[in-house]
Amino acid sequence: MLETVWFVLWTLLWAVYFLLDGFDLGIGSLMPFLASDEEQKKVMYSASGPFWDGNEVWLIAAGGVTFAAFPKVYAVMFSALYAPLLILLFALILRAASYEFREHIEHASWRAVWDWTHFIVNILACVVLGVFFANLFRGIPFDANGVYFGNLLKLFNIYGIAGGIFFLLIFMMHGAIWLSIKSTGQLKDKAVAAAGVLWVGVACMLLIFLVLTAFYTNIYSNYIRMPWLIILPVLAVIGLLYIPRALNHGKSFLAWASSGLFIVSVTFFGVMGIYPNMLISSMDPAATITAFNGSSTTLTLEIMLVVCLVMVPIVLLYQFWMYRLFSKPVPPSELDEHLY
Amino acid sequence: MDQTVVLLSRLQFASTIFFHFIFVPLTLGLSIIIAWMETRYVLSGDDFWKRQTKFWGRLFLINFTLGVVTGITQEFQFGTNWARYSEYVGDIFGSLLAIEATVAFFLESTFIAVWFFGWNKIGRKLHCLCIWIVAIAGNTSAFWIIMANGFMQHPVGYQINEAQGRAVLSSFTDVVFNGFAWGQFAHTVLAAWALSGFFVLGISAWHLLRKSETDFFHRAFKMVAPYTLILSILVAFSGDQEGVAVAKYQPAKLAAMEAHWRTQDHAPFYLIVWPDPENRRNSVEMIGIPSLLSLLAYHAPSAEVKGLLDFPVNNWPPVTEVFWCFRAMALIGVYLLALSIWATWQRKRPEPSSALLKILVWNIPIPYICIMFGWTVAEMGRQPWIVYDLLRTSDAVSPLPSSNVAISLIAFTLLYTVLGILDIYLLRRSALKGPDPVKTQDPKEA
């Protein structure tokens, strides 16, 4: 029971990470497509400027909770998926550096270097996260001792690549919607238009991904076994369908919330689909690590549950306050104060 | 285990944590100094202190960003490179890292943004509260991380589950109230606060030498000099306490720190020593002070201090490295204490001695080096154990091909070198530019 609660909580942390950092990564991935001059670039940087750091902590929390609640999962997952995780890490380090360094020197080529870095590492992070999760759903080759028998290229199988593109499109759409909240005029129009186009891409990729999921994973077996879980894909579809409606009525916040609902539901859809497995071995079913054989002791799970049940709502509360504080578009005259 | 992987993983962990720790101490200490300045602004309403807050705040942020992102490396690395370790102690160690993230790191990362971007969005008092939250959260982070490190140094509150082949939590309060770790925490944060004091003194001294913004930097100097002095004294005091704890719980580390070979009571302390581990002796031992080592280690001149020869060789830490790092740390510590006394004594003079100011400028990197020596003593002195007396470092690495670790080590080295140089360059540039001019606050420099 406790293990199941932790499995759900673990999924929730990842879902919140995607929900929040997803739009930062998406805006960064859209940068050269939407910003046509320095001022628009500044608006795009300032749209995620105050948020990305706090958002990134959800990744650290998700990683830390994997370590605390499921040490065996953490150990095997992180060592087996060594290459993609370090690529993600390098991308996130360079993303932070690009926010910070870009603003300090007013020189066109200096800024161009960091703009390109920013763009490339944001795309890279989106794709790696997608490839990573698709392969988690599918299973990776490792033995009972946690020794991995694959390599980086093998993660870029058809299903992995589909996952990468799917995540990238979702985050770009999510980012475009957030940008429409944080911008005005021409850039806002471009953001709304981009969100519309990306929405079509996301919907197509959703269908493709769901079909591929049937071929490459066992995710649907959980939905046959526990039909009430169907609520997850239903919520995802509701969220997705509501986005264009809200955008057409100029209700950007509602569109963003719908997009958030979609992201959270899709995450739960995938991860609950492999429950109780957490790290599936494609080599040896006996090596598969589950929430039950990979977890910490009851004592640790209980202590950490208290910590999380107290702290996570508090964090959500003050981050919500912070989002409200910075949710308005920044007027051009104050733009420089909203950059590093 | 593949010894190449062990070696490369150790190199990678050491270099990434050193790099991370370039940014951490200033974050811990400068946040407090800034919070104190902003409090003065809120209490007095004097814009002078707002300017101070903004100037040091800008430097804080340049330093902060790289500290944050290089911290993620450390959290990932236990899993990527030390999988056996993570599996073995995750039940205890993992929860400390997770608590750090949920309790402290969220606060710090969220409120630093509110503080930096929120000057015109929230009231003065709330704004000042934000920087206090950042300061407290940062130091709380340090607490949890050092409790985690403390478990590696002096494991408590666990039992061994033979069936699962791992250590499991038996008492959370024992882990959190690990006396050894509290000693380490005190020594670490006090040193970080002192380092920040020297940082502010150094930059102020640079401007005072050039007579730019003299009033601005003289007042910062006057404020921070006594603070640095008090902290330097406390660092020495906490270091002495830690020595006693090391003698008690990690006697082999203490013996290596002092290159002390033969167990004896009334152990003397030699001012000049040259250790010769190959021949298990010191090739030079001069100017001995009778009973001083016993006094330092046990606070009792007659106490018996165990020598390295009484430990099995395979449990020895690397003697030469630990010995020299310890000596260097202690020596620099004494020098820094003297420097802070000088600065405090001169602080009220209209023009502090230019020799002092020059030394303070060149001194900026010295406390960093001192802290690095200290951590090398702590971590290398713990060897060959990753968890003292429980798990050997050589048994703790991930089952990875050595090529993976070699590639990542090269990648880290390149990336960190470039980022480090750029960050220090930007920090220097902002520091030398000085505060924004009064009134016509040019927002471009924010």
Short mmCIF file of C-alpha atoms in Angstrom, two decimals, chain B:
data_model
loop_
_atom_site.label_atom_id
_atom_site.label_comp_id
_atom_site.label_asym_id
_atom_site.label_seq_id
_atom_site.Cartn_x
_atom_site.Cartn_y
_atom_site.Cartn_z
CA MET B 1 35.11 -4.06 -9.49
CA ASP B 2 37.00 -2.47 -12.33
CA GLN B 3 39.63 -0.30 -10.68
CA THR B 4 39.79 2.04 -13.70
CA VAL B 5 36.10 2.84 -13.23
CA VAL B 6 36.73 3.42 -9.53
CA LEU B 7 39.57 5.80 -10.26
CA LEU B 8 37.74 7.70 -13.02
CA SER B 9 34.57 7.95 -10.97
CA ARG B 10 36.51 9.30 -8.01
CA LEU B 11 38.23 11.84 -10.23
CA GLN B 12 34.92 12.88 -11.71
CA PHE B 13 33.22 13.21 -8.35
CA ALA B 14 36.14 15.13 -6.89
CA SER B 15 36.42 17.56 -9.79
CA THR B 16 32.69 18.21 -10.07
CA ILE B 17 32.23 18.70 -6.33
CA PHE B 18 35.23 21.04 -6.17
CA PHE B 19 33.75 23.04 -9.00
CA HIS B 20 30.34 23.08 -7.32
CA PHE B 21 31.97 24.22 -4.11
CA ILE B 22 33.50 27.27 -5.76
CA PHE B 23 30.00 28.76 -5.78
CA VAL B 24 28.40 27.33 -2.66
CA PRO B 25 30.27 29.11 0.16
CA LEU B 26 29.66 32.58 -1.26
CA THR B 27 25.97 31.76 -1.69
CA LEU B 28 25.76 30.73 1.96
CA GLY B 29 27.53 33.77 3.33
CA LEU B 30 26.84 36.63 0.96
CA SER B 31 23.09 36.04 1.22
CA ILE B 32 23.32 36.82 4.93
CA ILE B 33 25.37 39.97 4.36
CA ILE B 34 22.89 41.17 1.71
CA ALA B 35 19.93 40.38 3.95
CA TRP B 36 21.59 42.39 6.69
CA MET B 37 22.15 45.33 4.30
CA GLU B 38 18.57 45.25 3.09
CA THR B 39 17.34 45.11 6.67
CA ARG B 40 19.28 48.30 7.32
CA TYR B 41 17.61 49.81 4.26
CA VAL B 42 14.14 48.84 5.47
CA LEU B 43 14.81 50.06 9.00
CA SER B 44 16.47 53.35 8.06
CA GLY B 45 14.79 54.07 4.73
CA ASP B 46 18.22 55.24 3.56
CA ASP B 47 18.69 54.59 -0.18
CA PHE B 48 22.39 54.10 0.46
CA TRP B 49 21.70 50.63 1.82
CA LYS B 50 19.45 49.85 -1.12
CA ARG B 51 22.36 50.57 -3.42
CA GLN B 52 24.57 48.32 -1.35
CA THR B 53 21.96 45.57 -1.46
CA LYS B 54 21.62 45.85 -5.22
CA PHE B 55 25.34 45.92 -5.93
CA TRP B 56 26.19 42.85 -3.86
CA GLY B 57 22.93 41.21 -4.97
CA ARG B 58 24.04 41.35 -8.60
CA LEU B 59 27.29 39.58 -7.73
CA PHE B 60 25.32 37.10 -5.66
CA LEU B 61 23.17 36.14 -8.61
CA ILE B 62 26.06 35.63 -11.04
CA ASN B 63 27.58 33.30 -8.49
CA PHE B 64 24.29 31.63 -7.57
CA THR B 65 23.21 30.32 -10.97
CA LEU B 66 26.21 28.11 -11.55
CA GLY B 67 26.04 26.89 -7.98
CA VAL B 68 22.48 25.71 -8.52
CA VAL B 69 23.01 23.85 -11.77
CA THR B 70 26.28 22.23 -10.76
CA GLY B 71 24.41 20.95 -7.71
CA ILE B 72 22.18 18.85 -9.94
CA THR B 73 25.30 17.07 -11.16
CA GLN B 74 26.02 15.99 -7.63
CA GLU B 75 22.55 14.61 -7.05
CA PHE B 76 22.59 12.68 -10.32
CA GLN B 77 26.07 11.38 -9.78
CA PHE B 78 25.32 9.12 -6.85
CA GLY B 79 23.10 7.13 -9.17
CA THR B 80 25.05 7.41 -12.38
CA ASN B 81 28.50 6.62 -10.98
CA TRP B 82 27.97 5.22 -7.50
CA ALA B 83 25.05 2.86 -8.06
CA ARG B 84 26.29 0.20 -5.62
CA TYR B 85 26.66 2.83 -2.96
CA SER B 86 23.20 4.26 -3.71
CA GLU B 87 21.59 0.89 -3.44
CA TYR B 88 23.46 0.07 -0.25
CA VAL B 89 22.67 3.22 1.75
CA GLY B 90 19.79 4.77 -0.25
CA ASP B 91 17.34 3.95 2.52
CA ILE B 92 19.14 6.47 4.74
CA PHE B 93 21.18 8.72 2.48
CA GLY B 94 18.54 9.24 -0.20
CA SER B 95 15.99 10.64 2.20
CA LEU B 96 18.40 13.34 3.37
CA LEU B 97 18.90 14.52 -0.21
CA ALA B 98 15.17 14.42 -0.90
CA ILE B 99 14.44 16.43 2.24
CA GLU B 100 17.03 18.97 1.19
CA ALA B 101 15.23 19.48 -2.13
CA THR B 102 11.70 19.68 -0.76
CA VAL B 103 12.37 21.64 2.41
CA ALA B 104 15.10 24.05 1.39
CA PHE B 105 16.02 24.12 -2.26
CA PHE B 106 12.55 24.98 -3.51
CA LEU B 107 12.42 27.92 -1.13
CA GLU B 108 15.81 29.21 -2.15
CA SER B 109 15.22 28.93 -5.90
CA THR B 110 11.75 30.42 -5.82
CA PHE B 111 12.45 33.33 -3.51
CA ILE B 112 15.71 34.38 -5.13
CA ALA B 113 13.68 35.02 -8.28
CA VAL B 114 10.99 36.91 -6.38
CA TRP B 115 13.72 38.94 -4.75
CA PHE B 116 15.70 39.67 -7.89
CA PHE B 117 12.79 40.46 -10.18
CA GLY B 118 10.36 41.76 -7.58
CA TRP B 119 11.84 45.12 -6.50
CA ASN B 120 8.82 47.00 -7.86
CA LYS B 121 6.24 44.30 -7.35
CA ILE B 122 6.10 43.75 -3.61
CA GLY B 123 6.42 45.93 -0.52
CA ARG B 124 9.79 46.71 1.07
CA LYS B 125 9.35 44.52 4.10
CA LEU B 126 8.17 41.54 2.09
CA HIS B 127 11.04 42.06 -0.30
CA CYS B 128 13.50 42.04 2.57
CA LEU B 129 11.86 38.91 3.93
CA CYS B 130 12.52 37.21 0.59
CA ILE B 131 16.30 37.59 0.88
CA TRP B 132 16.18 36.33 4.46
CA ILE B 133 14.30 33.28 3.21
CA VAL B 134 16.98 32.77 0.57
CA ALA B 135 19.72 33.05 3.20
CA ILE B 136 18.02 30.70 5.64
CA ALA B 137 17.01 28.20 2.96
CA GLY B 138 20.52 28.10 1.51
CA ASN B 139 22.03 27.36 4.87
CA THR B 140 19.29 24.81 5.59
CA SER B 141 20.27 23.09 2.34
CA ALA B 142 23.82 22.96 3.60
CA PHE B 143 22.57 21.38 6.81
CA TRP B 144 20.85 18.48 5.06
CA ILE B 145 23.70 17.90 2.65
CA ILE B 146 26.18 17.78 5.50
CA MET B 147 23.95 15.43 7.47
CA ALA B 148 24.17 13.20 4.41
CA ASN B 149 27.95 13.57 4.26
CA GLY B 150 28.05 13.07 8.04
CA PHE B 151 26.47 9.68 7.58
CA MET B 152 29.33 8.73 5.27
CA GLN B 153 31.86 10.01 7.80
CA HIS B 154 30.28 8.58 10.92
CA PRO B 155 27.32 6.32 10.14
CA VAL B 156 24.67 6.17 12.86
CA GLY B 157 21.01 5.21 13.12
CA TYR B 158 21.23 2.24 10.76
CA GLN B 159 21.30 -1.51 10.86
CA ILE B 160 22.47 -4.03 8.29
CA ASN B 161 19.83 -6.07 6.55
CA GLU B 162 21.81 -9.18 5.61
CA ALA B 163 19.09 -10.65 3.40
CA GLN B 164 18.91 -7.55 1.22
CA GLY B 165 22.60 -6.79 1.57
CA ARG B 166 22.11 -3.15 2.46
CA ALA B 167 22.04 -0.72 5.34
CA VAL B 168 18.57 0.33 6.44
CA LEU B 169 17.34 3.14 8.62
CA SER B 170 16.79 2.25 12.27
CA SER B 171 16.50 5.71 13.81
CA PHE B 172 15.89 8.87 11.84
CA THR B 173 16.57 11.07 14.88
CA ASP B 174 19.99 9.44 15.31
CA VAL B 175 20.79 10.29 11.70
CA VAL B 176 19.62 13.89 12.04
CA PHE B 177 21.23 14.44 15.44
CA ASN B 178 24.54 12.92 14.38
CA GLY B 179 26.94 14.90 16.57
CA PHE B 180 29.84 14.40 14.21
CA ALA B 181 27.86 15.82 11.32
CA TRP B 182 26.74 18.83 13.37
CA GLY B 183 30.37 19.61 14.08
CA GLN B 184 31.13 19.41 10.38
CA PHE B 185 28.13 21.59 9.58
CA ALA B 186 29.26 24.27 12.02
CA HIS B 187 32.81 24.30 10.69
CA THR B 188 31.62 24.37 7.06
CA VAL B 189 29.06 27.16 7.28
CA LEU B 190 31.22 29.31 9.54
CA ALA B 191 34.05 28.98 7.04
CA ALA B 192 31.65 29.85 4.19
CA TRP B 193 30.42 32.95 6.04
CA ALA B 194 33.99 34.03 6.76
CA LEU B 195 34.89 33.51 3.10
CA SER B 196 32.05 35.81 2.12
CA GLY B 197 33.34 38.42 4.52
CA PHE B 198 36.77 38.28 2.88
CA PHE B 199 35.08 38.49 -0.52
CA VAL B 200 33.31 41.73 0.41
CA LEU B 201 36.47 43.10 2.03
CA GLY B 202 38.53 42.24 -1.04
CA ILE B 203 36.24 43.94 -3.53
CA SER B 204 35.80 46.95 -1.26
CA ALA B 205 39.57 47.17 -0.91
CA TRP B 206 39.99 47.21 -4.70
CA HIS B 207 37.69 50.21 -5.01
CA LEU B 208 39.21 51.97 -1.98
CA LEU B 209 42.65 51.67 -3.56
CA ARG B 210 41.32 53.36 -6.68
CA LYS B 211 39.30 55.89 -4.69
CA SER B 212 36.16 55.03 -6.58
CA GLU B 213 32.91 55.25 -4.60
CA THR B 214 35.03 55.65 -1.47
CA ASP B 215 32.14 56.26 0.89
CA PHE B 216 30.17 53.35 -0.49
CA PHE B 217 32.96 50.83 -0.13
CA HIS B 218 34.35 52.19 3.10
CA ARG B 219 31.02 51.69 4.80
CA ALA B 220 30.76 48.16 3.42
CA PHE B 221 34.30 47.57 4.69
CA LYS B 222 33.47 48.91 8.14
CA MET B 223 30.38 46.77 8.36
CA VAL B 224 31.98 43.52 7.28
CA ALA B 225 35.45 43.65 8.88
CA PRO B 226 34.41 42.84 12.47
CA TYR B 227 31.96 40.26 11.16
CA THR B 228 34.81 38.52 9.34
CA LEU B 229 36.97 38.63 12.44
CA ILE B 230 34.32 37.05 14.66
CA LEU B 231 33.71 34.35 12.08
CA SER B 232 37.41 33.64 11.65
CA ILE B 233 37.67 33.06 15.39
CA LEU B 234 34.62 30.80 15.32
CA VAL B 235 36.05 28.83 12.38
CA ALA B 236 39.20 28.16 14.40
CA PHE B 237 37.18 27.17 17.44
CA SER B 238 34.88 24.84 15.48
CA GLY B 239 37.90 23.36 13.71
CA ASP B 240 39.44 22.51 17.06
CA GLN B 241 36.20 20.80 18.09
CA GLU B 242 36.14 18.88 14.87
CA GLY B 243 39.69 17.69 15.46
CA VAL B 244 38.55 16.20 18.75
CA ALA B 245 35.61 14.47 17.01
CA VAL B 246 37.90 13.08 14.30
CA ALA B 247 40.27 11.72 16.96
CA LYS B 248 37.36 9.97 18.61
CA TYR B 249 35.49 8.60 15.58
CA GLN B 250 38.04 8.47 12.77
CA PRO B 251 41.37 7.82 14.49
CA ALA B 252 43.07 6.67 11.27
CA LYS B 253 42.19 9.99 9.62
CA LEU B 254 43.63 11.90 12.55
CA ALA B 255 46.84 9.86 12.43
CA ALA B 256 47.16 10.64 8.70
CA MET B 257 46.41 14.35 9.24
CA GLU B 258 49.30 14.53 11.71
CA ALA B 259 51.52 11.90 10.05
CA HIS B 260 51.57 10.24 13.44
CA TRP B 261 53.02 6.74 13.17
CA ARG B 262 53.53 5.29 16.65
CA THR B 263 50.83 5.14 19.30
CA GLN B 264 51.92 7.13 22.33
CA ASP B 265 50.66 9.16 25.23
CA HIS B 266 51.87 12.73 25.78
CA ALA B 267 52.17 12.85 21.99
CA PRO B 268 54.19 15.87 20.81
CA PHE B 269 53.29 18.10 17.91
CA TYR B 270 56.10 18.83 15.46
CA LEU B 271 56.08 22.16 13.69
CA ILE B 272 58.12 20.85 10.79
CA VAL B 273 57.36 17.40 9.45
CA TRP B 274 58.02 15.61 6.19
CA PRO B 275 56.05 12.37 6.00
CA ASP B 276 57.60 9.32 4.32
CA PRO B 277 54.79 6.75 4.05
CA GLU B 278 56.88 4.30 2.04
CA ASN B 279 59.19 3.77 4.97
CA ARG B 280 56.38 4.31 7.48
CA ARG B 281 58.05 7.19 9.23
CA ASN B 282 58.66 10.91 8.87
CA SER B 283 61.91 11.79 7.21
CA VAL B 284 61.94 15.11 9.06
CA GLU B 285 60.49 15.87 12.51
CA MET B 286 61.62 19.16 14.01
CA ILE B 287 60.66 21.59 16.77
CA GLY B 288 58.42 19.31 18.80
CA ILE B 289 56.09 20.80 21.36
CA PRO B 290 55.60 18.20 24.10
CA SER B 291 52.09 16.78 24.61
CA LEU B 292 50.53 19.29 22.20
CA LEU B 293 49.12 16.65 19.82
CA SER B 294 47.47 14.85 22.74
CA LEU B 295 46.12 18.17 23.90
CA LEU B 296 44.75 19.08 20.46
CA ALA B 297 43.23 15.67 19.79
CA TYR B 298 41.77 14.88 23.20
CA HIS B 299 42.04 18.16 25.09
CA ALA B 300 44.20 16.25 27.58
CA PRO B 301 48.02 16.43 27.56
CA SER B 302 48.42 12.84 28.78
CA ALA B 303 46.01 11.26 26.29
CA GLU B 304 47.17 8.40 24.10
CA VAL B 305 47.08 9.15 20.36
CA LYS B 306 46.87 6.09 18.17
CA GLY B 307 49.45 5.91 15.39
CA LEU B 308 49.05 4.69 11.81
CA LEU B 309 51.18 1.61 12.49
CA ASP B 310 48.39 0.28 14.69
CA PHE B 311 45.94 0.27 11.78
CA PRO B 312 45.99 -2.32 8.99
CA VAL B 313 47.66 -0.79 5.94
CA ASN B 314 44.61 -1.40 3.78
CA ASN B 315 42.65 0.94 6.08
CA TRP B 316 45.08 3.83 5.75
CA PRO B 317 43.97 6.99 4.02
CA PRO B 318 46.53 8.48 1.61
CA VAL B 319 48.89 9.89 4.23
CA THR B 320 50.89 12.42 2.23
CA GLU B 321 47.87 14.16 0.69
CA VAL B 322 45.85 14.27 3.89
CA PHE B 323 48.80 15.50 5.91
CA TRP B 324 49.73 18.33 3.56
CA CYS B 325 46.16 19.46 2.97
CA PHE B 326 45.55 19.59 6.67
CA ARG B 327 48.71 21.57 7.35
CA ALA B 328 47.90 23.97 4.50
CA MET B 329 44.36 24.49 5.74
CA ALA B 330 45.47 25.16 9.31
CA LEU B 331 48.25 27.51 8.25
CA ILE B 332 46.00 29.51 5.92
CA GLY B 333 43.38 29.61 8.68
CA VAL B 334 45.85 31.26 11.05
CA TYR B 335 46.88 33.73 8.37
CA LEU B 336 43.24 34.62 7.62
CA LEU B 337 42.56 35.16 11.28
CA ALA B 338 45.50 37.56 11.47
CA LEU B 339 44.33 39.36 8.35
CA SER B 340 40.82 39.82 9.74
CA ILE B 341 42.28 41.26 12.96
CA TRP B 342 44.29 43.76 10.92
CA ALA B 343 41.27 44.72 8.82
CA THR B 344 39.09 45.20 11.90
CA TRP B 345 41.76 47.30 13.60
CA GLN B 346 42.10 49.59 10.56
CA ARG B 347 38.46 49.79 9.61
CA LYS B 348 37.67 53.19 11.13
CA ARG B 349 40.65 54.99 9.65
CA PRO B 350 39.66 57.40 6.91
CA GLU B 351 42.14 55.61 4.69
CA PRO B 352 43.03 52.07 5.73
CA SER B 353 46.67 51.15 5.04
CA SER B 354 47.22 50.55 1.36
CA ALA B 355 49.34 47.47 2.15
CA LEU B 356 46.34 45.97 3.91
CA LEU B 357 44.03 46.85 1.03
CA LYS B 358 46.38 45.32 -1.53
CA ILE B 359 46.64 42.12 0.46
CA LEU B 360 42.86 41.95 0.81
CA VAL B 361 42.41 42.21 -2.96
CA TRP B 362 44.88 39.42 -3.70
CA ASN B 363 43.48 37.48 -0.79
CA ILE B 364 40.05 36.90 -2.38
CA PRO B 365 40.86 33.38 -3.68
CA ILE B 366 42.75 32.30 -0.55
CA PRO B 367 39.74 31.37 1.64
CA TYR B 368 38.41 29.30 -1.27
CA ILE B 369 41.67 27.39 -1.44
CA CYS B 370 41.58 26.93 2.31
CA ILE B 371 38.08 25.45 2.18
CA MET B 372 39.09 23.10 -0.63
CA PHE B 373 42.01 21.87 1.47
CA GLY B 374 39.64 21.31 4.36
CA TRP B 375 37.22 19.24 2.31
CA THR B 376 40.09 17.26 0.86
CA VAL B 377 41.14 16.34 4.39
CA ALA B 378 37.56 15.35 5.23
CA GLU B 379 36.95 13.28 2.11
CA MET B 380 40.35 11.85 1.36
CA GLY B 381 40.91 11.20 5.02
CA ARG B 382 37.77 9.06 4.97
CA GLN B 383 39.33 6.70 2.43
CA PRO B 384 39.45 3.82 1.78
CA TRP B 385 35.87 3.97 2.99
CA ILE B 386 32.94 5.57 1.22
CA VAL B 387 30.93 4.97 4.39
CA TYR B 388 33.35 4.84 7.30
CA ASP B 389 34.07 1.29 8.42
CA LEU B 390 31.06 0.02 6.49
CA LEU B 391 31.54 0.16 2.73
CA ARG B 392 34.73 0.56 0.74
CA THR B 393 34.91 3.14 -2.02
CA SER B 394 36.21 0.47 -4.39
CA ASP B 395 33.02 -1.57 -3.86
CA ALA B 396 30.66 1.33 -4.45
CA VAL B 397 30.85 2.27 -8.12
CA SER B 398 28.36 1.61 -10.90
CA PRO B 399 28.84 -1.38 -13.20
CA LEU B 400 29.83 0.85 -16.11
CA PRO B 401 32.33 0.45 -18.91
CA SER B 402 35.30 2.69 -18.14
CA SER B 403 34.96 4.39 -21.54
CA ASN B 404 31.63 5.91 -20.42
CA VAL B 405 33.16 7.46 -17.36
CA ALA B 406 36.23 8.61 -19.29
CA ILE B 407 34.05 10.41 -21.84
CA SER B 408 31.87 12.04 -19.19
CA LEU B 409 34.93 13.10 -17.21
CA ILE B 410 36.38 14.80 -20.28
CA ALA B 411 33.02 16.43 -21.05
CA PHE B 412 32.66 17.73 -17.49
CA THR B 413 36.18 19.05 -17.50
CA LEU B 414 35.70 20.96 -20.74
CA LEU B 415 32.26 22.31 -19.91
CA TYR B 416 33.14 23.32 -16.38
CA THR B 417 36.39 24.96 -17.41
CA VAL B 418 34.63 27.16 -19.95
CA LEU B 419 31.74 28.02 -17.63
CA GLY B 420 34.05 28.64 -14.69
CA ILE B 421 36.23 31.04 -16.63
CA LEU B 422 33.23 32.92 -18.02
CA ASP B 423 31.51 33.13 -14.66
CA ILE B 424 34.57 34.40 -12.84
CA TYR B 425 35.15 36.88 -15.66
CA LEU B 426 31.58 38.21 -15.35
CA LEU B 427 31.80 38.31 -11.59
CA ARG B 428 35.04 40.27 -11.77
CA ARG B 429 33.59 42.61 -14.37
CA SER B 430 30.50 43.39 -12.30
CA ALA B 431 32.54 43.76 -9.13
CA LEU B 432 34.99 46.20 -10.69
CA LYS B 433 32.28 48.22 -12.37
CA GLY B 434 30.98 49.18 -8.96
CA PRO B 435 27.45 50.13 -7.98
CA ASP B 436 24.99 51.81 -10.32
CA PRO B 437 25.21 55.60 -10.21
CA VAL B 438 22.88 57.30 -7.77
CA LYS B 439 19.46 58.50 -9.00
CA THR B 440 19.82 57.75 -12.70
CA GLN B 441 19.55 54.06 -12.05
CA ASP B 442 20.37 52.50 -15.33
CA PRO B 443 18.28 49.36 -15.46
CA LYS B 444 20.54 47.81 -18.07
CA GLU B 445 22.98 46.91 -15.36
CA ALA B 446 20.45 45.07 -13.24
#
